[in-house]
Amino acid sequence: MATIPSTMRSLVAPKYCLPMEWEIADMPVPTIKDPRDILVKMHAGSIMTGDTQVARGSSRFLLGGVTMPYKIGMEGAGVVAKVGPGVTQFKPGDEVYIFGQSRPMDMTTSKGYCSQYAVARESLTLLKPANRSFEEVCNIASVVTAIQTIEIGLRLMRENGVADGLEGKTVFVPGALSATGSVAIQVLRNVYGVGRIITTVSTAKIPLVEQHLPGLVDQVVDYTRTPKLTDVIPAGSVDLVYNTQWQVTDLFALLKPDVGVVASIASIPSPELLRVILPPMPFFVYWFAGLGQMWYSWKLRGTNIKHEFHSGNLGVREDLERAGEIVATGKVKNVRRVVELEDIEAVRREAQKVATGKGGIGKLVIKIA
């Protein structure tokens, strides 16, 4: 193996700021501290909404601040450069996918996967499918989240007396060309055999849906020209909403009132789930989360519709390996845009789209030389 340098190039937030102020900086190469750590020479990293939120300081008053400069990225892929003495599944030279968070999530420690080197935990590392590029596998976290969220939807459906799965069912997924929506649509159709998929995009993206998700979507709604979704989607016609956007209550009217369910990755979590996915927080946070559940229940009064929020857990090894197999077999492809690490203007521009949730196509992947 090549000699590991002492410094590296890294995408950082020099202070609490939006992506337009991010920089490429020379940083020390991280070192293995835990026997089960793996040092990876990165070839690609991705940028998620959570990266931009932590870097701008959105969570610092509840979860604690971060050390600046803050290295960006908690998902990526590369080649193992060194392993700790307790690592048994990987060796130098292995091509791997890595993720930086499990439960409870530590939002105060930067993972820095949009850097030339990064440290990963063995339990959150997966051999990269040989038939997929480093850039292509930078969506496995979204695949894990999709699998787990859909399984929650299926459980809620069974609780409502619907036990025959998703084949032939109608599912609504907002944001077809978002990083999460594009993955969910592919998993729903190619893995779970959903009968009909309805989605939304802006006017400019309508012709791009078939280009990026060929043959997968049955109805595309232009949300910029549709004040009420029930104007174009019959009320009470949807079996499952896989929710990817915060306006979840606006979608309740689409669901079948007796058996419909919402499996959401973008709504208020229950206090119980908050205690699992994040470190301890002030009591009022759990109180507000409980109020949120009461609000959802009130909005759903008079129906049998069920709603549940889920935050993806890559610590479930079985789901991580299943997601890798799904990507390897081509059932899910990474709808993505790729920019070079050293092209800071392009990185800033595209990362700003991640921060605002507007204008981007799929996952933002940073290619690292």
XYZ file of C-alpha atoms in Angstrom:
369
model
C 0.000 0.000 0.000
C 1.056 3.575 -0.612
C 2.374 5.611 2.279
C -0.372 7.446 4.155
C 0.304 11.199 4.131
C 0.014 13.429 7.185
C -2.345 15.958 5.576
C -5.214 15.789 3.119
C -7.654 17.928 1.193
C -11.053 18.211 2.836
C -14.378 19.965 2.256
C -15.061 22.049 5.365
C -17.323 24.665 6.849
C -14.845 27.206 8.293
C -17.581 28.527 10.600
C -21.310 28.033 11.060
C -22.499 28.884 7.584
C -24.413 27.866 4.493
C -22.640 25.910 1.723
C -21.860 29.064 -0.252
C -19.121 29.752 2.317
C -17.641 26.245 2.452
C -13.975 25.789 1.578
C -11.433 23.163 0.545
C -8.783 23.059 3.252
C -5.639 21.148 4.174
C -6.461 19.036 7.233
C -4.636 16.347 9.226
C -5.312 12.806 8.052
C -7.455 11.138 10.758
C -6.015 8.236 12.701
C -7.450 4.957 13.926
C -8.382 5.252 17.604
C -10.706 2.306 18.134
C -9.551 -1.279 17.417
C -12.581 -1.684 15.122
C -11.876 1.452 13.091
C -10.951 1.446 9.409
C -9.004 4.167 7.608
C -10.317 4.648 4.075
C -8.765 6.506 1.151
C -11.908 8.151 -0.166
C -12.893 8.171 -3.829
C -16.397 9.617 -3.431
C -18.520 11.202 -0.732
C -22.077 12.444 -0.668
C -23.724 15.486 0.867
C -27.038 15.141 2.695
C -29.439 17.682 4.132
C -28.173 16.771 7.602
C -24.647 17.800 6.628
C -25.837 21.283 5.716
C -27.950 21.594 8.864
C -25.102 20.723 11.219
C -22.688 22.972 9.325
C -25.028 25.951 9.611
C -25.523 25.355 13.351
C -29.169 24.278 13.266
C -28.691 21.663 15.975
C -26.030 23.247 18.179
C -28.364 24.599 20.873
C -29.991 21.204 21.416
C -27.246 18.698 20.618
C -24.085 20.725 21.175
C -21.692 22.613 18.969
C -19.055 21.299 16.598
C -15.368 22.093 16.249
C -14.461 24.362 13.372
C -13.439 23.853 10.688
C -16.149 21.202 10.399
C -15.420 18.446 7.886
C -18.416 17.687 5.651
C -19.833 14.280 4.743
C -21.168 11.201 6.531
C -21.513 8.807 3.569
C -18.958 7.738 0.997
C -16.867 5.065 -0.659
C -13.196 4.320 -1.155
C -10.359 1.855 -0.600
C -9.266 0.550 2.791
C -5.846 1.988 3.639
C -5.414 0.618 7.158
C -7.418 -1.366 9.696
C -7.474 -1.472 13.471
C -6.333 -4.622 15.287
C -9.924 -5.645 16.041
C -11.158 -5.519 12.428
C -11.956 -8.973 11.021
C -14.104 -8.378 7.930
C -11.924 -6.004 5.895
C -8.299 -5.607 4.845
C -6.192 -2.964 3.085
C -7.055 -2.772 -0.592
C -10.754 -3.639 -0.155
C -13.160 -1.315 -1.965
C -15.834 -0.309 0.521
C -18.909 1.778 1.203
C -18.972 3.580 4.557
C -21.512 5.480 6.636
C -20.866 7.652 9.653
C -23.905 7.407 11.909
C -25.885 4.789 13.781
C -27.958 5.174 16.943
C -27.825 7.340 18.911
C -26.505 9.757 16.298
C -23.550 11.894 17.350
C -24.061 15.139 15.469
C -21.152 16.927 17.155
C -18.327 14.832 15.694
C -17.489 15.415 12.045
C -16.970 12.312 9.923
C -15.432 14.176 6.999
C -16.256 11.694 4.254
C -15.862 14.422 1.618
C -12.122 14.301 2.291
C -9.212 12.351 0.862
C -9.122 10.120 3.969
C -11.720 9.212 6.579
C -12.194 6.793 9.463
C -15.167 4.430 9.571
C -16.475 1.855 11.997
C -16.322 -1.741 10.844
C -20.012 -2.245 11.669
C -20.991 0.568 9.263
C -18.725 -0.576 6.435
C -19.788 -2.711 3.486
C -17.814 -4.203 0.623
C -18.573 -2.182 -2.493
C -20.343 -4.220 -5.179
C -17.683 -4.930 -7.804
C -20.042 -3.958 -10.625
C -20.767 -0.491 -9.259
C -18.551 2.607 -9.188
C -17.651 4.507 -6.037
C -20.047 7.278 -7.082
C -22.884 4.845 -7.746
C -22.900 3.356 -4.240
C -23.188 6.697 -2.448
C -26.916 6.144 -1.970
C -26.935 2.953 0.086
C -28.042 4.860 3.197
C -31.170 5.974 1.348
C -31.794 2.376 0.253
C -31.570 1.185 3.876
C -33.958 3.936 4.951
C -36.377 3.023 2.147
C -36.396 -0.671 3.082
C -36.983 0.049 6.753
C -39.626 2.712 6.132
C -41.556 0.537 3.671
C -41.466 -2.337 6.154
C -42.999 0.006 8.735
C -45.680 0.866 6.184
C -46.393 -2.815 5.649
C -46.692 -3.355 9.413
C -49.153 -0.474 9.698
C -51.142 -1.919 6.802
C -51.320 -5.285 8.559
C -52.569 -3.527 11.677
C -55.341 -2.147 9.472
C -56.171 -5.627 8.210
C -54.304 -5.431 4.886
C -51.953 -8.409 4.806
C -51.365 -9.008 1.097
C -48.386 -6.690 0.654
C -47.941 -3.860 -1.825
C -48.504 -5.648 -5.121
C -51.306 -3.896 -6.953
C -51.435 -1.085 -4.387
C -51.230 2.657 -5.057
C -48.388 4.572 -3.414
C -47.728 8.308 -3.347
C -44.108 9.520 -3.073
C -43.517 13.296 -3.211
C -40.302 14.529 -4.795
C -39.514 11.979 -7.497
C -36.084 13.388 -8.279
C -34.912 14.060 -4.746
C -32.183 11.833 -3.334
C -34.681 10.036 -1.073
C -37.708 10.068 -3.363
C -35.845 8.620 -6.345
C -34.576 5.724 -4.237
C -37.954 5.069 -2.613
C -39.676 4.854 -5.997
C -37.161 2.312 -7.276
C -37.362 0.171 -4.132
C -41.161 0.277 -4.113
C -41.450 -0.849 -7.721
C -38.433 -3.092 -8.224
C -38.287 -4.750 -4.804
C -41.847 -4.640 -3.477
C -43.795 -4.755 -6.749
C -46.047 -1.762 -6.113
C -48.842 -1.535 -8.651
C -49.133 2.236 -9.151
C -46.786 5.081 -8.140
C -47.791 8.747 -8.090
C -45.236 11.488 -7.488
C -44.548 15.213 -7.726
C -41.905 17.448 -9.296
C -41.671 21.054 -10.471
C -42.535 22.060 -14.043
C -38.958 21.993 -15.320
C -38.352 18.482 -13.984
C -41.405 16.762 -15.473
C -39.576 15.540 -18.613
C -36.668 14.352 -16.447
C -38.717 11.826 -14.462
C -38.915 9.305 -17.285
C -35.262 9.958 -18.133
C -34.025 9.089 -14.641
C -36.777 6.670 -13.546
C -37.827 4.975 -16.798
C -41.080 3.035 -16.589
C -41.426 3.410 -12.819
C -43.854 6.295 -12.332
C -47.504 6.123 -13.405
C -48.569 9.710 -12.670
C -46.440 12.842 -12.309
C -48.001 15.902 -10.689
C -46.602 19.397 -11.210
C -46.816 20.678 -7.643
C -46.136 24.276 -8.720
C -49.397 24.300 -10.698
C -51.519 22.175 -8.403
C -52.758 24.059 -5.314
C -54.530 20.938 -3.999
C -53.315 17.435 -4.758
C -56.894 16.164 -4.546
C -57.631 18.202 -7.692
C -55.622 15.649 -9.695
C -55.467 12.628 -7.374
C -58.847 11.345 -6.148
C -59.277 11.713 -2.402
C -59.198 8.380 -0.614
C -57.484 6.540 -3.478
C -53.974 5.929 -2.078
C -52.961 2.916 0.024
C -49.569 4.140 1.235
C -47.857 7.503 1.383
C -44.062 7.289 1.550
C -43.539 10.810 2.778
C -40.303 12.678 2.019
C -41.428 16.256 2.727
C -42.501 18.171 5.824
C -46.058 18.999 4.708
C -47.246 15.527 5.656
C -50.716 16.579 6.855
C -51.499 17.880 3.361
C -51.259 14.287 2.142
C -53.743 12.705 4.559
C -56.715 13.412 2.267
C -55.189 11.222 -0.463
C -55.341 8.088 1.688
C -58.066 5.502 1.929
C -59.723 6.487 5.214
C -60.254 2.928 6.423
C -56.884 1.318 5.615
C -54.447 4.032 4.441
C -51.043 4.512 6.084
C -48.250 7.073 6.076
C -44.663 5.867 6.464
C -42.674 9.076 6.766
C -39.039 10.134 6.772
C -39.927 13.834 7.129
C -42.308 14.527 9.987
C -42.200 14.929 13.752
C -40.812 11.834 15.493
C -42.419 10.439 18.601
C -40.735 11.190 21.949
C -39.914 7.489 22.244
C -38.080 7.423 18.915
C -36.276 10.679 19.681
C -34.801 9.067 22.794
C -33.445 6.254 20.630
C -32.031 8.139 17.660
C -30.461 11.153 19.405
C -28.535 11.821 22.634
C -30.507 13.194 25.609
C -32.083 16.584 24.975
C -34.008 19.141 27.103
C -37.394 17.914 28.348
C -39.332 20.441 26.283
C -38.136 18.822 23.048
C -39.885 15.580 23.975
C -42.921 17.573 25.092
C -43.162 19.300 21.715
C -42.679 15.962 19.938
C -45.598 14.579 21.939
C -47.705 17.571 20.935
C -46.811 16.812 17.336
C -48.221 13.306 17.651
C -51.399 14.757 19.146
C -51.632 17.139 16.189
C -51.351 14.276 13.708
C -53.995 12.290 15.596
C -56.333 15.276 15.542
C -55.838 15.765 11.800
C -56.616 12.050 11.284
C -59.698 12.006 13.518
C -62.614 10.087 12.086
C -60.341 7.832 10.006
C -58.356 4.664 10.560
C -55.275 6.113 8.836
C -52.018 5.408 10.622
C -48.870 7.539 10.551
C -45.348 6.776 11.728
C -42.020 8.544 11.298
C -38.795 6.621 10.741
C -35.137 7.613 10.769
C -32.942 5.175 8.866
C -30.748 2.915 10.992
C -27.677 1.569 9.202
C -26.684 -0.154 12.405
C -29.030 -2.987 11.435
C -26.462 -5.126 9.628
C -29.051 -7.289 7.866
C -30.644 -4.227 6.264
C -27.280 -2.736 5.282
C -26.271 -5.951 3.536
C -29.667 -6.262 1.861
C -29.345 -2.705 0.557
C -25.931 -3.526 -0.870
C -27.400 -6.518 -2.698
C -30.233 -4.401 -4.095
C -27.725 -1.877 -5.464
C -25.467 -4.648 -6.809
C -28.321 -6.244 -8.769
C -29.296 -2.934 -10.343
C -32.742 -2.749 -8.758
C -31.806 0.696 -7.481
C -29.555 3.075 -9.378
C -28.139 6.257 -7.947
C -29.885 9.248 -9.480
C -27.079 11.699 -8.893
C -25.062 14.713 -9.908
C -21.296 14.535 -9.504
C -18.829 17.367 -8.927
C -15.089 17.314 -8.279
C -13.866 18.042 -4.751
C -11.486 20.751 -5.915
C -14.162 22.574 -7.946
C -15.273 24.579 -4.936
C -17.659 26.830 -6.859
C -19.550 23.829 -8.219
C -19.530 22.180 -4.787
C -20.953 25.310 -3.172
C -23.612 25.752 -5.828
C -24.827 22.171 -5.700
C -24.597 21.875 -1.908
C -26.704 25.019 -1.596
C -29.415 23.163 -3.504
C -29.206 20.387 -0.924
C -29.565 22.946 1.876
C -32.633 24.576 0.334
C -34.170 21.425 -1.131
C -34.650 23.226 -4.436
C -33.172 22.706 -7.895
C -31.082 19.577 -7.437
C -31.422 16.237 -9.197
C -30.902 13.199 -6.962
C -27.938 12.722 -4.647
C -25.029 15.179 -4.648
C -21.828 13.144 -4.942
C -18.359 14.617 -4.524
C -15.673 12.878 -6.599
C -12.375 12.791 -4.756
C -9.050 12.409 -6.580
